PDB file of C-alpha atoms in Angstrom:
ATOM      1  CA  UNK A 180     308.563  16.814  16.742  1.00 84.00           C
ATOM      2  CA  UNK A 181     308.966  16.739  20.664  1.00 86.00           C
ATOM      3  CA  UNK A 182     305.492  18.747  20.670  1.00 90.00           C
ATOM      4  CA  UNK A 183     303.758  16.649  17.848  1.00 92.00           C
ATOM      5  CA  UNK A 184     304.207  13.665  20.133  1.00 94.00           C
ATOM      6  CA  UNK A 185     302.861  15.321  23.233  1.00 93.00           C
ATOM      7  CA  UNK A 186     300.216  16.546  21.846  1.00 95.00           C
ATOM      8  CA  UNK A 187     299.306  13.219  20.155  1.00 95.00           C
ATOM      9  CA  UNK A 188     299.654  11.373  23.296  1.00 96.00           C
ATOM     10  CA  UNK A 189     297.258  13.967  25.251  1.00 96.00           C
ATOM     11  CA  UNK A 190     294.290  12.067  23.452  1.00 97.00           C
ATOM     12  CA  UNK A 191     292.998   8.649  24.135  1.00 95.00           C
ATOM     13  CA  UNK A 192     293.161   6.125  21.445  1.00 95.00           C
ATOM     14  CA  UNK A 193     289.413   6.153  21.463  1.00 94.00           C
ATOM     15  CA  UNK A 194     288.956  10.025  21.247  1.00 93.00           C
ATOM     16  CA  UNK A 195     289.696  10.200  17.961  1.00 94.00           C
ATOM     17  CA  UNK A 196     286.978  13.007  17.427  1.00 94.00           C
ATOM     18  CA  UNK A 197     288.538  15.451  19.741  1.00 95.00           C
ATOM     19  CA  UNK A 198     291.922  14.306  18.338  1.00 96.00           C
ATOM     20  CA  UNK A 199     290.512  15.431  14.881  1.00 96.00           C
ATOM     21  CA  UNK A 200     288.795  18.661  16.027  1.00 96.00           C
ATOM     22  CA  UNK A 201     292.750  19.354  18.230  1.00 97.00           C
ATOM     23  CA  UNK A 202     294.816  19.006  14.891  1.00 96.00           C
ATOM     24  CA  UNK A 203     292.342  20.519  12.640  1.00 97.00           C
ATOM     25  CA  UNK A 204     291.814  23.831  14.997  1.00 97.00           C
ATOM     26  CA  UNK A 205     294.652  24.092  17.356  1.00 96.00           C
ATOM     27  CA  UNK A 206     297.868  22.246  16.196  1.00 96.00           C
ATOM     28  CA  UNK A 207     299.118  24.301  13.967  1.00 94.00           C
ATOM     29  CA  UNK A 208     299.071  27.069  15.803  1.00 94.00           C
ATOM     30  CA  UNK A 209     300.643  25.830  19.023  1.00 91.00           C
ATOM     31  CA  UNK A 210     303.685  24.482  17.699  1.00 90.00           C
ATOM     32  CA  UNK A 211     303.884  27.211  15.656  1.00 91.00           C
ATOM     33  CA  UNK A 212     304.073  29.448  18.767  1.00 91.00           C
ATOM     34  CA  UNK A 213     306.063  27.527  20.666  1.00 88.00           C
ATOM     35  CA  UNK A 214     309.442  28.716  21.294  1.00 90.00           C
ATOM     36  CA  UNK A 215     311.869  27.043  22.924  1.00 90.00           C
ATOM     37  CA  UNK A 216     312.711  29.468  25.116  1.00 94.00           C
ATOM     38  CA  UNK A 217     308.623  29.391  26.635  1.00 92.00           C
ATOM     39  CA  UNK A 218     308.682  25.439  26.370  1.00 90.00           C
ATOM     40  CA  UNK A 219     311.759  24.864  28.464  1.00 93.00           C
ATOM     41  CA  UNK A 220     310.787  27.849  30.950  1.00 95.00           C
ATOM     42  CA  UNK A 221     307.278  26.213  31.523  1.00 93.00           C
ATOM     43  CA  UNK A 222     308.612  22.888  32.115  1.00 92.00           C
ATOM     44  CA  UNK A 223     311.242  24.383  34.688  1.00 95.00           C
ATOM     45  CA  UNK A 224     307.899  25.549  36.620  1.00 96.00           C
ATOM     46  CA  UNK A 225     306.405  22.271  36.475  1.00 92.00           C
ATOM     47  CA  UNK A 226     309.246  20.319  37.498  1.00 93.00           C
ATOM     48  CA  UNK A 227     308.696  22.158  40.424  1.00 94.00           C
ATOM     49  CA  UNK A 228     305.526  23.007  40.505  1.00 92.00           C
ATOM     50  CA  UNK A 229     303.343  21.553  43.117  1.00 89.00           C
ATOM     51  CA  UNK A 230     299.834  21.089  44.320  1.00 87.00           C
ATOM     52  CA  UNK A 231     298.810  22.882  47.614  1.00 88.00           C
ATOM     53  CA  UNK A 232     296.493  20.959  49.465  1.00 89.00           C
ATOM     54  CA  UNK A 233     296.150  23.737  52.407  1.00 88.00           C
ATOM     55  CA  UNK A 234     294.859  25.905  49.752  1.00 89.00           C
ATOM     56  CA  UNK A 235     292.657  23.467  48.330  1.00 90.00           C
ATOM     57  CA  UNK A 236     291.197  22.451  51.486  1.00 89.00           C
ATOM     58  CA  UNK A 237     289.617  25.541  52.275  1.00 90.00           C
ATOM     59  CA  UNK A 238     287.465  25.943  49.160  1.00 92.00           C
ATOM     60  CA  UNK A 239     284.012  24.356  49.434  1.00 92.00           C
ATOM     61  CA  UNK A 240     283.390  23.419  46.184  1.00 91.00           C
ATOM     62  CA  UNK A 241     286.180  21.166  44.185  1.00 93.00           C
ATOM     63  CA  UNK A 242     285.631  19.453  40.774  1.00 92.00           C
ATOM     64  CA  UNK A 243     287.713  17.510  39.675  1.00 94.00           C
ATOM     65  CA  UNK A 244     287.690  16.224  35.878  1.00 95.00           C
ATOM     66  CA  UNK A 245     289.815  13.631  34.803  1.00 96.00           C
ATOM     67  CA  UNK A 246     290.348  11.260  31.732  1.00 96.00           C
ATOM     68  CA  UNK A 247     290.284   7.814  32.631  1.00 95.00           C
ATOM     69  CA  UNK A 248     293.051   7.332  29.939  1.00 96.00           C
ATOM     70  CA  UNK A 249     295.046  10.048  30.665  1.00 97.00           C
ATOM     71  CA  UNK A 250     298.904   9.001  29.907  1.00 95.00           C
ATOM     72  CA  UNK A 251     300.158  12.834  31.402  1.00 94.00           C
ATOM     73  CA  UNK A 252     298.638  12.751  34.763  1.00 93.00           C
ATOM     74  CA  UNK A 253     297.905   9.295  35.569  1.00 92.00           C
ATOM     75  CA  UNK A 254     294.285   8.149  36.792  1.00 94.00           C
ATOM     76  CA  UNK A 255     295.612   7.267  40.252  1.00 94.00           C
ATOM     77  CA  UNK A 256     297.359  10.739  40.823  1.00 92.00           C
ATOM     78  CA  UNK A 257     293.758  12.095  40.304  1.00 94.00           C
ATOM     79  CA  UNK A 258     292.342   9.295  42.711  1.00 95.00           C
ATOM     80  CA  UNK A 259     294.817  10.479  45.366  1.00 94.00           C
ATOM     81  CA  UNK A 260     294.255  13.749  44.490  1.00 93.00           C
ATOM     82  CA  UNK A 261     290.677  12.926  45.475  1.00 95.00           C
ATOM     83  CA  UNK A 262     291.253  11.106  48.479  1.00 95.00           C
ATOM     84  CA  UNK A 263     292.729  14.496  50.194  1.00 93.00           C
ATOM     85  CA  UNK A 264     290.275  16.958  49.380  1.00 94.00           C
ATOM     86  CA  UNK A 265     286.743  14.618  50.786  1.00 93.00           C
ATOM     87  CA  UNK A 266     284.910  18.490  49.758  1.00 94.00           C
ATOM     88  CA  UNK A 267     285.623  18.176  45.993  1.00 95.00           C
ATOM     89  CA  UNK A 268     283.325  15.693  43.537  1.00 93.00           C
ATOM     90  CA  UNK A 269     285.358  13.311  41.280  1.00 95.00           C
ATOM     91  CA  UNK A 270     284.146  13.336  37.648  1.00 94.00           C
ATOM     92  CA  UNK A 271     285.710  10.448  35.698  1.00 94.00           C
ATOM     93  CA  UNK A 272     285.429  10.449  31.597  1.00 94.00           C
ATOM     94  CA  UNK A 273     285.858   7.078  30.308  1.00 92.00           C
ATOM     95  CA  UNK A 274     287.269   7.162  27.115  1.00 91.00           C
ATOM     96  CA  UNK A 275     289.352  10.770  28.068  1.00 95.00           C
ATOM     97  CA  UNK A 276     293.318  11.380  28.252  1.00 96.00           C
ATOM     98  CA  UNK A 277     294.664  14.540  29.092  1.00 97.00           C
ATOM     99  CA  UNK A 278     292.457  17.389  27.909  1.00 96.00           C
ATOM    100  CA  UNK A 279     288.457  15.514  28.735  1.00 95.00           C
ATOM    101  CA  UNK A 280     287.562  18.986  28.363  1.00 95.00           C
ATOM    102  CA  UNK A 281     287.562  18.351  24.833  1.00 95.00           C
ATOM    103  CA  UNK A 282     286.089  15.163  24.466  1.00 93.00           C
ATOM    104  CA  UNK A 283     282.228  15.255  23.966  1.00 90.00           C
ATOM    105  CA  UNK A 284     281.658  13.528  26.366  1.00 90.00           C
ATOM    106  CA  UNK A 285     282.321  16.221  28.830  1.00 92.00           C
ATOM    107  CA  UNK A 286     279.808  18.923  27.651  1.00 86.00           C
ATOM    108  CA  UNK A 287     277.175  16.122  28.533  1.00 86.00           C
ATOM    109  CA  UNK A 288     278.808  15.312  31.953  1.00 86.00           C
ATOM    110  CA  UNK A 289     279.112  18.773  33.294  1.00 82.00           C
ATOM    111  CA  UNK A 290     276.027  19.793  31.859  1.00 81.00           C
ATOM    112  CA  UNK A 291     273.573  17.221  33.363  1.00 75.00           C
ATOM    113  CA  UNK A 292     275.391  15.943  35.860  1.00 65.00           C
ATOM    114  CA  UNK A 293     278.372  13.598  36.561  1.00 56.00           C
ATOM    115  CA  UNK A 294     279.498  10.506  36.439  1.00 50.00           C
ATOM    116  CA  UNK A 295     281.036  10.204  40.076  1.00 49.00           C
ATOM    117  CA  UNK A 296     283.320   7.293  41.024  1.00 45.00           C
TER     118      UNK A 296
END
């Protein structure tokens, strides 16, 4: 039920679509295959998890997706995120929670360009 929830709250309310397309394709088989042995050891490791700037600051290129309506990993977070790293380009989809690379939106983005902010 735990999983149901998360997974459900991963979408916007206005990506419905790629809610659709998640449940229909992918549901199923991921809480089907989580165990609860892999879910509690993966959120150990992101309880502790952190980002390394010093790593990121080397690379040259840095894109950075991000749902404007992400519940998960908040829209500021990302902002701040941004502010750090001045080499990476910040690509906001509007109507996007916490997977944008499944809204339709995105194909269009990162195919003809983005939508900076």
């Amino acid at each position: 039920a735990f999983l149901y929830k998360f997974y459900q709250e991963c979408f916007s309310k206005h990506d419905r679509e790629s809610l659709a397309w998640f449940k229909k394709h992918l549901l199923k088989d991921y809480i089907r295959e989580m165990n609860l042995k892999d879910l509690i050891s993966g959120l150990d490791y992101l309880s502790g998890a952190s980002i390394q700037m010093e790593s990121l600051s080397r690379l040259k290129r840095i894109k950075i997706f991000q749902g404007k309506e992400d519940r998960i990993a908040s829209f500021p977070e990302a902002l701040e995120l941004k502010a750090n790293l001045p080499q990476a380009e910040f690509v906001c989809i509007p109507q996007a929670g916490h997977l944008p690379f499944l809204n339709p939106q995105f194909k269009e983005i990162f195919n003809h360009g983005s939508a900076n902010l």
